[in-house]
Backbone as numpy.savetxt, mean C-alpha at the origin, in Angstrom:
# Nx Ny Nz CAx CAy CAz Cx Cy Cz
6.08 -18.85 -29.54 7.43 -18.35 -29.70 7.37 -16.84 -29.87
8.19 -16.38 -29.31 8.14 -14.34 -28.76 9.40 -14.19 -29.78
9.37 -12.94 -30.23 10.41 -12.38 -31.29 11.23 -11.54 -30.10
12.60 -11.93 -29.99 13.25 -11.33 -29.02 14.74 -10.16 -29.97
14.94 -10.49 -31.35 15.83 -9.93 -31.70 14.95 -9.54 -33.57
15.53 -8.92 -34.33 15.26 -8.08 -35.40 16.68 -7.78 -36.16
16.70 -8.14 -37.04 18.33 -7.01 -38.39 17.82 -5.83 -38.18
16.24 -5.38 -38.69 15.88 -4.23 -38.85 16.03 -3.06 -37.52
15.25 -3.75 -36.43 14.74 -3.05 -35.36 16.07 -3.15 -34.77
17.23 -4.10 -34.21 17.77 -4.60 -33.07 16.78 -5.52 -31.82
17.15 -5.13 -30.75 16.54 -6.05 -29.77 14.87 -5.49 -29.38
14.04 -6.45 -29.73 12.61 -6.21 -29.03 12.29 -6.42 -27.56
11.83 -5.63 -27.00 11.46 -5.61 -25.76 9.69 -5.86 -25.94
9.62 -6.59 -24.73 7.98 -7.38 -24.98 6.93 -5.75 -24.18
6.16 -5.79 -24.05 5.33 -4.30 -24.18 5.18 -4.92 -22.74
5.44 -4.08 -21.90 5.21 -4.29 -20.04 3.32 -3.74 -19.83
3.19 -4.68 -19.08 1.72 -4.53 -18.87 1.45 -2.88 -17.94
0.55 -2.86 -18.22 0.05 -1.42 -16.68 -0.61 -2.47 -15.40
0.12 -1.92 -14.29 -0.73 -2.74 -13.36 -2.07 -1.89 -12.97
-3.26 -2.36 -13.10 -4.59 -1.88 -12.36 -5.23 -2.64 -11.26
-4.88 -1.64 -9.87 -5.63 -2.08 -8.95 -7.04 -2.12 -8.87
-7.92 -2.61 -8.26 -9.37 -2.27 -8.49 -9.83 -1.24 -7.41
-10.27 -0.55 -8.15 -11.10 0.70 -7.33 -11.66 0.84 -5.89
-11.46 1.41 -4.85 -12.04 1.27 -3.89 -13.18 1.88 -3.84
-14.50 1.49 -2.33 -15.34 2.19 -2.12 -15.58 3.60 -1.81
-14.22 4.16 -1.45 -13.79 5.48 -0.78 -13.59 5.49 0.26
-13.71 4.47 1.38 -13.66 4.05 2.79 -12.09 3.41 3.21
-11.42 4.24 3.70 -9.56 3.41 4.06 -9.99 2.85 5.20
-9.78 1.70 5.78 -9.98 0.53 6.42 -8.32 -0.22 6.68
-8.62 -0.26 7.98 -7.30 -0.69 8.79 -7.50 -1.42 9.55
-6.39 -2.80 9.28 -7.09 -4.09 10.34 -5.12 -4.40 10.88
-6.02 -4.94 11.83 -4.39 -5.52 12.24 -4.17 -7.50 11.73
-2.72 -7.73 11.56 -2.39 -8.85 11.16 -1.21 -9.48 11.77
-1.12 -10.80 12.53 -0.08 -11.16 12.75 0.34 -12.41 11.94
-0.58 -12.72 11.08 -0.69 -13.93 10.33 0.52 -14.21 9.43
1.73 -15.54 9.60 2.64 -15.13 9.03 4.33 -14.52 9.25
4.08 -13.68 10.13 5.29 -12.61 10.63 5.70 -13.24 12.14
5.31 -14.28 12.68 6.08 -15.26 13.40 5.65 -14.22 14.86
3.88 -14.08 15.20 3.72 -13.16 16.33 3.77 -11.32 15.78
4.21 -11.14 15.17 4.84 -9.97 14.87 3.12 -9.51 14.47
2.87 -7.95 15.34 1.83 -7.81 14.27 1.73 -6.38 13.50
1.16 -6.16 13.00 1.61 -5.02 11.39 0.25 -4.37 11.58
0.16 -3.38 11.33 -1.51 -2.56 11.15 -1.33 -2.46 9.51
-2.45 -2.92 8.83 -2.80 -3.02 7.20 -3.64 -1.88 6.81
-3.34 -0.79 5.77 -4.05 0.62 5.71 -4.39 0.43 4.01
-5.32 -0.49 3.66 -6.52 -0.89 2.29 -7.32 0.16 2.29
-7.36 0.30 0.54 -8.79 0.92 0.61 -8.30 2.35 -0.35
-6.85 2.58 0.12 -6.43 4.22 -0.65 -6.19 4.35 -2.28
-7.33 5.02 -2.67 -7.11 5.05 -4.14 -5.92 6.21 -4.21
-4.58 6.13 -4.82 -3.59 6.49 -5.09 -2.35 5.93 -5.65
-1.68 6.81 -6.23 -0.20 5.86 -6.95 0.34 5.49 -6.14
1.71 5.12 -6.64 2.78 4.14 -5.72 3.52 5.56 -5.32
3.54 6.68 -5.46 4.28 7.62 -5.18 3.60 8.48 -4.07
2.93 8.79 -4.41 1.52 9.38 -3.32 1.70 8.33 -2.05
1.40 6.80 -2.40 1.32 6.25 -0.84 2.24 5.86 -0.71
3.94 6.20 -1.08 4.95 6.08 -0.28 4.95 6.94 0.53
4.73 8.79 0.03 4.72 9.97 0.51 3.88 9.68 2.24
2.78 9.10 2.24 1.52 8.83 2.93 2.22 8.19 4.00
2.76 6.97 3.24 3.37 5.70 4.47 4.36 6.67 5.22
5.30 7.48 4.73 6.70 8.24 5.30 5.85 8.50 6.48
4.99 9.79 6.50 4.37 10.62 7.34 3.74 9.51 8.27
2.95 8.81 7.75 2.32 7.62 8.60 3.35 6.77 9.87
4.59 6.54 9.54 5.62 6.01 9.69 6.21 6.64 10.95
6.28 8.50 10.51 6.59 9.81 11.58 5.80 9.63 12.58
4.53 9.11 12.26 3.59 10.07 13.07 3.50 8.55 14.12
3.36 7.34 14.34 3.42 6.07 14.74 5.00 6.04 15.73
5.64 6.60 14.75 7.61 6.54 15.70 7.33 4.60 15.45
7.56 4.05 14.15 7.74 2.86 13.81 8.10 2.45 12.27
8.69 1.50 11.84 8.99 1.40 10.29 7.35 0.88 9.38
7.72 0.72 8.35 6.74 0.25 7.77 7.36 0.48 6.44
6.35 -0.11 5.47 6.58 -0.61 4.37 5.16 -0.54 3.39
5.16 -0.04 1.86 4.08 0.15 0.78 3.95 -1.43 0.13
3.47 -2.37 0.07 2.85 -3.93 -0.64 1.67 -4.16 -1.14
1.64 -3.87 -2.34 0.68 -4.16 -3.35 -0.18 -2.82 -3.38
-0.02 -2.27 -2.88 -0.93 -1.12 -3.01 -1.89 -0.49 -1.57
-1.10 -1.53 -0.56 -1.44 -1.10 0.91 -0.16 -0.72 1.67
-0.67 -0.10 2.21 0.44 0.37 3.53 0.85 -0.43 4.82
1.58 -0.72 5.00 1.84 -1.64 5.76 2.55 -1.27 7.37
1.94 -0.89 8.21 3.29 -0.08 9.41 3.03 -1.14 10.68
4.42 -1.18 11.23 4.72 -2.45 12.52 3.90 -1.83 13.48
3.51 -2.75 14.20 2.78 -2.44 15.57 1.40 -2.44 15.46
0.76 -2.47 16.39 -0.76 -2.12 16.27 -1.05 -0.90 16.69
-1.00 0.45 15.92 -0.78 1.85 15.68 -2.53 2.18 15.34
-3.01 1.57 14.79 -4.62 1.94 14.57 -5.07 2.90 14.90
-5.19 3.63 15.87 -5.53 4.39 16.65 -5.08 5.64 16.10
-3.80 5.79 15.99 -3.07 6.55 15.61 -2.75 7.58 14.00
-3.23 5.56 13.59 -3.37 6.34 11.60 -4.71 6.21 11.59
-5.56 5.98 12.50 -7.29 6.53 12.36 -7.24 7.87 12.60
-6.14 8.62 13.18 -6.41 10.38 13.68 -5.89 10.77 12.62
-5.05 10.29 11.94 -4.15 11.43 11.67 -4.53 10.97 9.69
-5.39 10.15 9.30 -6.44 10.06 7.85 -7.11 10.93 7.89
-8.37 10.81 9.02 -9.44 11.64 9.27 -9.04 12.96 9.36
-7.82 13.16 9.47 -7.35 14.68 9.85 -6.81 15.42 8.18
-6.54 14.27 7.38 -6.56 14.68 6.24 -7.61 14.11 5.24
-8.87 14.45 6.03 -9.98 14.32 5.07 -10.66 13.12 4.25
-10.23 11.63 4.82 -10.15 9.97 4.23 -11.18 9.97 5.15
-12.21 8.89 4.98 -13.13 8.30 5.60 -12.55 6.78 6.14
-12.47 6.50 7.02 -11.82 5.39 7.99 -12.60 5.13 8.74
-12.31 2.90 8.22 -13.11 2.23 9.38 -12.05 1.14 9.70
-11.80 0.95 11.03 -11.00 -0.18 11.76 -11.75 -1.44 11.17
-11.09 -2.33 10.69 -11.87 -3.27 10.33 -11.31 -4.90 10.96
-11.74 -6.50 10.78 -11.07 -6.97 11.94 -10.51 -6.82 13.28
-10.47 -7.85 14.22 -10.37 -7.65 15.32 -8.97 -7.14 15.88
């Protein structure tokens, strides 16, 4: 049983966890996926140690540079199409070590 109210305090709020992703090797790794999305397939950009603010910033530009939408999930980048090619130039161009990974 959780203490949700107090006379003294008023209302308790339960202490929100920190989310921690686990650390990468330093290697951003991009595979493609259609698994799911009904054919549809998505290029997956794992691997970037950074906040949720940093790899929205990342995905935007990523997003520009492709001319396609995409989307930040769980801590990967997510952009439509099979673009690979494309966010392999333009990492390496800002200094990330990148490997295409899956077929």
């Amino acid at each position: 049983m959780t203490l949700v109210y107090s006379t003294e305090v008023g209302r308790i709020k339960p202490e929100e966890e920190k989310i921690t992703r686990p650390k990468g090797d330093g290697i951003v790794r991009i595979q493609k996926q259609t698994k799911g999305r009904k054919g549809k397939g998505v290029s997956i950009v794992t691997g970037l140690d950074m906040d949720d603010v940093q790899l929205k910033l990342l995905a935007a530009e990523l997003k520009k540079v492709c001319g396609c939408g995409g989307s930040v999930k769980d801590g990967d980048i997510e952009i439509q199409g099979d673009a690979r090619d494309k966010i392999k130039a333009h990492l390496e161009k800002k200094g990330h070590t990148v490997k295409l990974a899956g077929g």
